[in-house]
PDB file of C-alpha atoms in Angstrom:
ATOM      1  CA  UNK A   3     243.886-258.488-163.612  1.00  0.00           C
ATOM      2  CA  UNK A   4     240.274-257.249-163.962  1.00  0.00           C
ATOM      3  CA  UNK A   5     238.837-257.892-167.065  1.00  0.00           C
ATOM      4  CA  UNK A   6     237.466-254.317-168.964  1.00  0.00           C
ATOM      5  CA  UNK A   7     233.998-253.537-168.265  1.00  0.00           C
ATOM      6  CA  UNK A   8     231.450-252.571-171.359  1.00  0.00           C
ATOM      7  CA  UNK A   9     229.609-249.118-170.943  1.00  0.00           C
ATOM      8  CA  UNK A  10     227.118-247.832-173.276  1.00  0.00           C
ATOM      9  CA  UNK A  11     226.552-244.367-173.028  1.00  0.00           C
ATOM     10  CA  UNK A  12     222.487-243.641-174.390  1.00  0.00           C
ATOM     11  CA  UNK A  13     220.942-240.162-175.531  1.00  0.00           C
ATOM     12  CA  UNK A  14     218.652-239.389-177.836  1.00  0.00           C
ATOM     13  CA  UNK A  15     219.773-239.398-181.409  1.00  0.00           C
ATOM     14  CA  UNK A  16     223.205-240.269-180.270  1.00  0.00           C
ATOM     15  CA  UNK A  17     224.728-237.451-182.202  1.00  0.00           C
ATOM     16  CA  UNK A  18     226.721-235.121-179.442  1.00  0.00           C
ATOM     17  CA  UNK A  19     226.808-236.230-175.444  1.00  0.00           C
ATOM     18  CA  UNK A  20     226.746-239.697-176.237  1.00  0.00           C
ATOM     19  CA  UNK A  21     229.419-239.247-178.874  1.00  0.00           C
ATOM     20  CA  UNK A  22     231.485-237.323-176.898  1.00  0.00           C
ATOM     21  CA  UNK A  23     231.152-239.392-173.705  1.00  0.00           C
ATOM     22  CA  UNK A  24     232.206-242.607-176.050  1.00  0.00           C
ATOM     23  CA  UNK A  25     235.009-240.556-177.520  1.00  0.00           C
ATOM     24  CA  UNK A  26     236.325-239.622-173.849  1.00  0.00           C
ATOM     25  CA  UNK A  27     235.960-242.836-172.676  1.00  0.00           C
ATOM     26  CA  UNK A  28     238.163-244.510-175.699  1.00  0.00           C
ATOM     27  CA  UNK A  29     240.635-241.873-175.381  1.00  0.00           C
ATOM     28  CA  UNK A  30     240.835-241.621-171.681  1.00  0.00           C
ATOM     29  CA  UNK A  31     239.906-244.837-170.029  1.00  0.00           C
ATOM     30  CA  UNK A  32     240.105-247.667-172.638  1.00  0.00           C
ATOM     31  CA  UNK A  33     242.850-249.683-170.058  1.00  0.00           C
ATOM     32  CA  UNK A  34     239.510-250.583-167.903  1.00  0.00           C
ATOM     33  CA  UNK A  35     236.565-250.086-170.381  1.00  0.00           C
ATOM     34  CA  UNK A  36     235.006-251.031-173.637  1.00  0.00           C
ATOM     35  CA  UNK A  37     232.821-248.021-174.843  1.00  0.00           C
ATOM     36  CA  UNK A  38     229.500-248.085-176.927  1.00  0.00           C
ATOM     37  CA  UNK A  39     227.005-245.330-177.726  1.00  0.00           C
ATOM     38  CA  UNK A  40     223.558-245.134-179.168  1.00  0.00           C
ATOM     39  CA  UNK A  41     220.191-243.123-179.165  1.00  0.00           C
ATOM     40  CA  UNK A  42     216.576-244.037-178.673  1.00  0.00           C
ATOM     41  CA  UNK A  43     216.539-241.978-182.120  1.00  0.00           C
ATOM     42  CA  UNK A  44     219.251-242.141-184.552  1.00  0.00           C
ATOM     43  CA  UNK A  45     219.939-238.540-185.985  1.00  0.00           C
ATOM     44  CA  UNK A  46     223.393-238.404-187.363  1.00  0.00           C
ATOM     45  CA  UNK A  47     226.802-237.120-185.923  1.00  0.00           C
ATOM     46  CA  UNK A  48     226.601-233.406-185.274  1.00  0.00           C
ATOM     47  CA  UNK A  49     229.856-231.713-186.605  1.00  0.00           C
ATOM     48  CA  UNK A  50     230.522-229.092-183.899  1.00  0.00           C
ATOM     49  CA  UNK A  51     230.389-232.088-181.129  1.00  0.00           C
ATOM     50  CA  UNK A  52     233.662-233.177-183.817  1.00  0.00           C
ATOM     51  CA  UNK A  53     234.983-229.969-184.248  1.00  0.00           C
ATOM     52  CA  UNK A  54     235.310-229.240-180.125  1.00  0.00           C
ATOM     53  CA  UNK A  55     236.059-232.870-179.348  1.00  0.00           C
ATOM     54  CA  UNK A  56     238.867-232.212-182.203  1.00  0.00           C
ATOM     55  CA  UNK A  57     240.395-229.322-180.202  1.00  0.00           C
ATOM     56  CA  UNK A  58     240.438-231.391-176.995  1.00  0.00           C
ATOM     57  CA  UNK A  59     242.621-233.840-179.223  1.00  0.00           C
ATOM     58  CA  UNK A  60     239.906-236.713-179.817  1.00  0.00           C
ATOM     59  CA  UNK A  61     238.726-237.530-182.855  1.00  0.00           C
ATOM     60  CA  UNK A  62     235.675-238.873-182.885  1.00  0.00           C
ATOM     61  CA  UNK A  63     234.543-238.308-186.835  1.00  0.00           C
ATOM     62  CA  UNK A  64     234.785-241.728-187.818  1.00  0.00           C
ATOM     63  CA  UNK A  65     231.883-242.919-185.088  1.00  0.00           C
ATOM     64  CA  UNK A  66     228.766-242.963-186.312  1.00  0.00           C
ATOM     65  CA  UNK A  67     224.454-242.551-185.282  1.00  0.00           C
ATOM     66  CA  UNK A  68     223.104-245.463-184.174  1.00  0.00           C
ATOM     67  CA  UNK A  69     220.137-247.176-182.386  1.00  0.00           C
ATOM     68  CA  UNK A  70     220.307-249.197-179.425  1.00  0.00           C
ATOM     69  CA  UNK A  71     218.883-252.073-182.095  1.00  0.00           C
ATOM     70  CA  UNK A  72     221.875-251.590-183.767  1.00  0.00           C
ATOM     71  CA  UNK A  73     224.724-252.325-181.354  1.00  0.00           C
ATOM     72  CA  UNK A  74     226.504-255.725-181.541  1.00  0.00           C
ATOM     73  CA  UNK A  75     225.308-258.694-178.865  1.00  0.00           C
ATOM     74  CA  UNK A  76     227.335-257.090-175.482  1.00  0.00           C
ATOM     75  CA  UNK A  77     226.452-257.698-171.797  1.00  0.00           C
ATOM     76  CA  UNK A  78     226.537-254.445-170.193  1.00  0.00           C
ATOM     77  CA  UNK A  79     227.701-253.814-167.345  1.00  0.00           C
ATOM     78  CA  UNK A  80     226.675-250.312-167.464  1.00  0.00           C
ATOM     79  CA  UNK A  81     224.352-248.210-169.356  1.00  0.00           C
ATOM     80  CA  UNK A  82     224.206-244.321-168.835  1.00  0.00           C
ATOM     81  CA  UNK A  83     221.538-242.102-170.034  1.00  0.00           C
ATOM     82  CA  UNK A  84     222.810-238.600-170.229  1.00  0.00           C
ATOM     83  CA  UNK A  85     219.858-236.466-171.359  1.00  0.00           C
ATOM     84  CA  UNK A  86     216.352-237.227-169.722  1.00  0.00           C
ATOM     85  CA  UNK A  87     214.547-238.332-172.796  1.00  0.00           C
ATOM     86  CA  UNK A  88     216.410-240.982-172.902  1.00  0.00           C
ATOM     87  CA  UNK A  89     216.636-241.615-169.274  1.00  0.00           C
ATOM     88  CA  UNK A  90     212.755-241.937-169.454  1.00  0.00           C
ATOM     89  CA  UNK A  91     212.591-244.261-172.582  1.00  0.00           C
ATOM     90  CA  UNK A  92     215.720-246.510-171.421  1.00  0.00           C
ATOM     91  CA  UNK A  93     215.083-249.359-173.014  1.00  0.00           C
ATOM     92  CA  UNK A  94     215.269-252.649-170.956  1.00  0.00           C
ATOM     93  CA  UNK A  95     218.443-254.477-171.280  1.00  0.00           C
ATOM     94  CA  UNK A  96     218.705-257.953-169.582  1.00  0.00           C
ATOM     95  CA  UNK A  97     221.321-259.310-166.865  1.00  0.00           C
ATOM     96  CA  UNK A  98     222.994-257.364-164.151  1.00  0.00           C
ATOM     97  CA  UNK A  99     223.520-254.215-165.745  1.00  0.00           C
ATOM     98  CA  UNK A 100     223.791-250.884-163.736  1.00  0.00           C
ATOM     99  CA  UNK A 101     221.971-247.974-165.092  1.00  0.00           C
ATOM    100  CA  UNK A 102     222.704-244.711-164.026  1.00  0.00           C
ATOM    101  CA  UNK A 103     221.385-241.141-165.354  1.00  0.00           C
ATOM    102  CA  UNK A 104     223.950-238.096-165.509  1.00  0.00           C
ATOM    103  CA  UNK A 105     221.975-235.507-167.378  1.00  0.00           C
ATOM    104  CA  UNK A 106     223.886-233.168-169.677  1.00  0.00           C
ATOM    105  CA  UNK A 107     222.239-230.127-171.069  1.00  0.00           C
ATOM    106  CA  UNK A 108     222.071-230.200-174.629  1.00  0.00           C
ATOM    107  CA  UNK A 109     224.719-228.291-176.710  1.00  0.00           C
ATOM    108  CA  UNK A 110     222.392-227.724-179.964  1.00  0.00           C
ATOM    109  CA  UNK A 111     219.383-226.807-177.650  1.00  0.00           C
ATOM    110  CA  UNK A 112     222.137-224.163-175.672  1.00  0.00           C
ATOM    111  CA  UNK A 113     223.600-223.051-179.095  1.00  0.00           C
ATOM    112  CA  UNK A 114     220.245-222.368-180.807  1.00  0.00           C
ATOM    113  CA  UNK A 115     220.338-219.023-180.818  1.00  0.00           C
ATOM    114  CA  UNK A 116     223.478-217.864-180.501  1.00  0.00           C
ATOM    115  CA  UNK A 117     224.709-214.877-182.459  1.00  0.00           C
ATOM    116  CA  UNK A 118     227.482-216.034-183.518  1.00  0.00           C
ATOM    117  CA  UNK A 119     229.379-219.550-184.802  1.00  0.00           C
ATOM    118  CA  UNK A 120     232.272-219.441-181.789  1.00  0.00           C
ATOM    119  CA  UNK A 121     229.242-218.530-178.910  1.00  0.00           C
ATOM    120  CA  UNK A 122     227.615-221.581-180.565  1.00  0.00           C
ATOM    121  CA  UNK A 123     230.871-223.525-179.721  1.00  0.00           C
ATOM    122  CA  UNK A 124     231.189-222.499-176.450  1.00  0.00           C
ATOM    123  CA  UNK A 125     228.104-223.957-175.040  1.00  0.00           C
ATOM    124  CA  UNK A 126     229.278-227.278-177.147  1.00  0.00           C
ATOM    125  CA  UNK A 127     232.698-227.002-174.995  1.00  0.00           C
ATOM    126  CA  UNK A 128     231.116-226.217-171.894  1.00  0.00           C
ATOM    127  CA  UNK A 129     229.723-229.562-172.208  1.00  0.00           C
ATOM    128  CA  UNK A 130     232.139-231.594-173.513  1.00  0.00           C
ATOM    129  CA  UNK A 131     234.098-230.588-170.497  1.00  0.00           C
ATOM    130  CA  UNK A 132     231.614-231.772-168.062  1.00  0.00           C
ATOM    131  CA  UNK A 133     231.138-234.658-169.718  1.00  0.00           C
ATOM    132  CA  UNK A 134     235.011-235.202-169.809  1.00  0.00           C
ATOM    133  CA  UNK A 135     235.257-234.426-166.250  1.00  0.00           C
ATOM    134  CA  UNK A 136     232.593-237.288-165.707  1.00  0.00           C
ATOM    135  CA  UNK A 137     234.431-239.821-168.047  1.00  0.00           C
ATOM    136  CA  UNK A 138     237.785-239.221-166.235  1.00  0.00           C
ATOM    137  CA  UNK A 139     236.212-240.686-163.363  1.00  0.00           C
ATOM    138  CA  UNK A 140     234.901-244.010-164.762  1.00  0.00           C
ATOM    139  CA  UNK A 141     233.891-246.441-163.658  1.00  0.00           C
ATOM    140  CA  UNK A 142     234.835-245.651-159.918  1.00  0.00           C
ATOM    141  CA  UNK A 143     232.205-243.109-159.991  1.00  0.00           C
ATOM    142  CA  UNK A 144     229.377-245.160-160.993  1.00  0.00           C
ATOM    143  CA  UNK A 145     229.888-247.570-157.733  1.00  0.00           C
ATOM    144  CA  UNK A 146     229.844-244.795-155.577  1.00  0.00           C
TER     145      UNK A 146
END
């Protein structure tokens, strides 16, 4: 039996893709890996990333914002960066991790001006389903 690889999912302020994509990953594919997420910022957990990730029957309200600093002592064995800031300010992590960039737009840039609360959502679910799309494949599509 393969042992369960770790994954840390990086973004920014680690308050919506990489929550989401840590949520997913729990929920969907926690038989084969350990999930982590963090930001290069920290800037708290956004509550419509909750609210859709709620509706798709994952709860992910009791994660919280955190730096890369913060995470407990794991080897990775992968690290993805999915928004480019972060992709670009990676920090170096030692030993044979694989890092791999799968950019997500940003649901609070998309939603900025929308008119209304539920056109604000859908740009958050748009995403969220991409990004679940992309966790349902894990970690077969990382080798690839």
């Amino acid at each position: 039996m393969n042992e369960k690889k770790n994954i840390l999912f990086l973004c920014t302020g680690n308050s919506c893709r990489s929550q989401m994509a840590e949520g997913f990953a729990r929920a969907l594919r926690s038989d084969v890996l350990t999930a982590f997420s963090a930001g290069v910022e920290k800037h708290g957990l956004n509550p419509r990333a909750v609210a859709v990730m709620a509706e798709a029957g994952v709860d992910i309200a009791g994660q919280t914002s955190k730096l890369v600093s913060e995470l407990p002592d794991v080897s990775f064995d992968y690290v993805v960066t999915l928004c480019g800031s972060a992709h670009d300010l990676c920090p170096f992590f030692p030993g044979p991790v694989k890092k791999v960039h799968m950019g997500f737009e940003d649901p609070p840039a998309l939603a900025a001006n929308a008119a209304t609360e539920e056109e604000a959502l859908g740009h958050y679910r748009r995403v969220r389903d991409a990004i679940r799309e992309f966790v349902a494949g894990l970690p077969g599509n990382l080798d690839a």
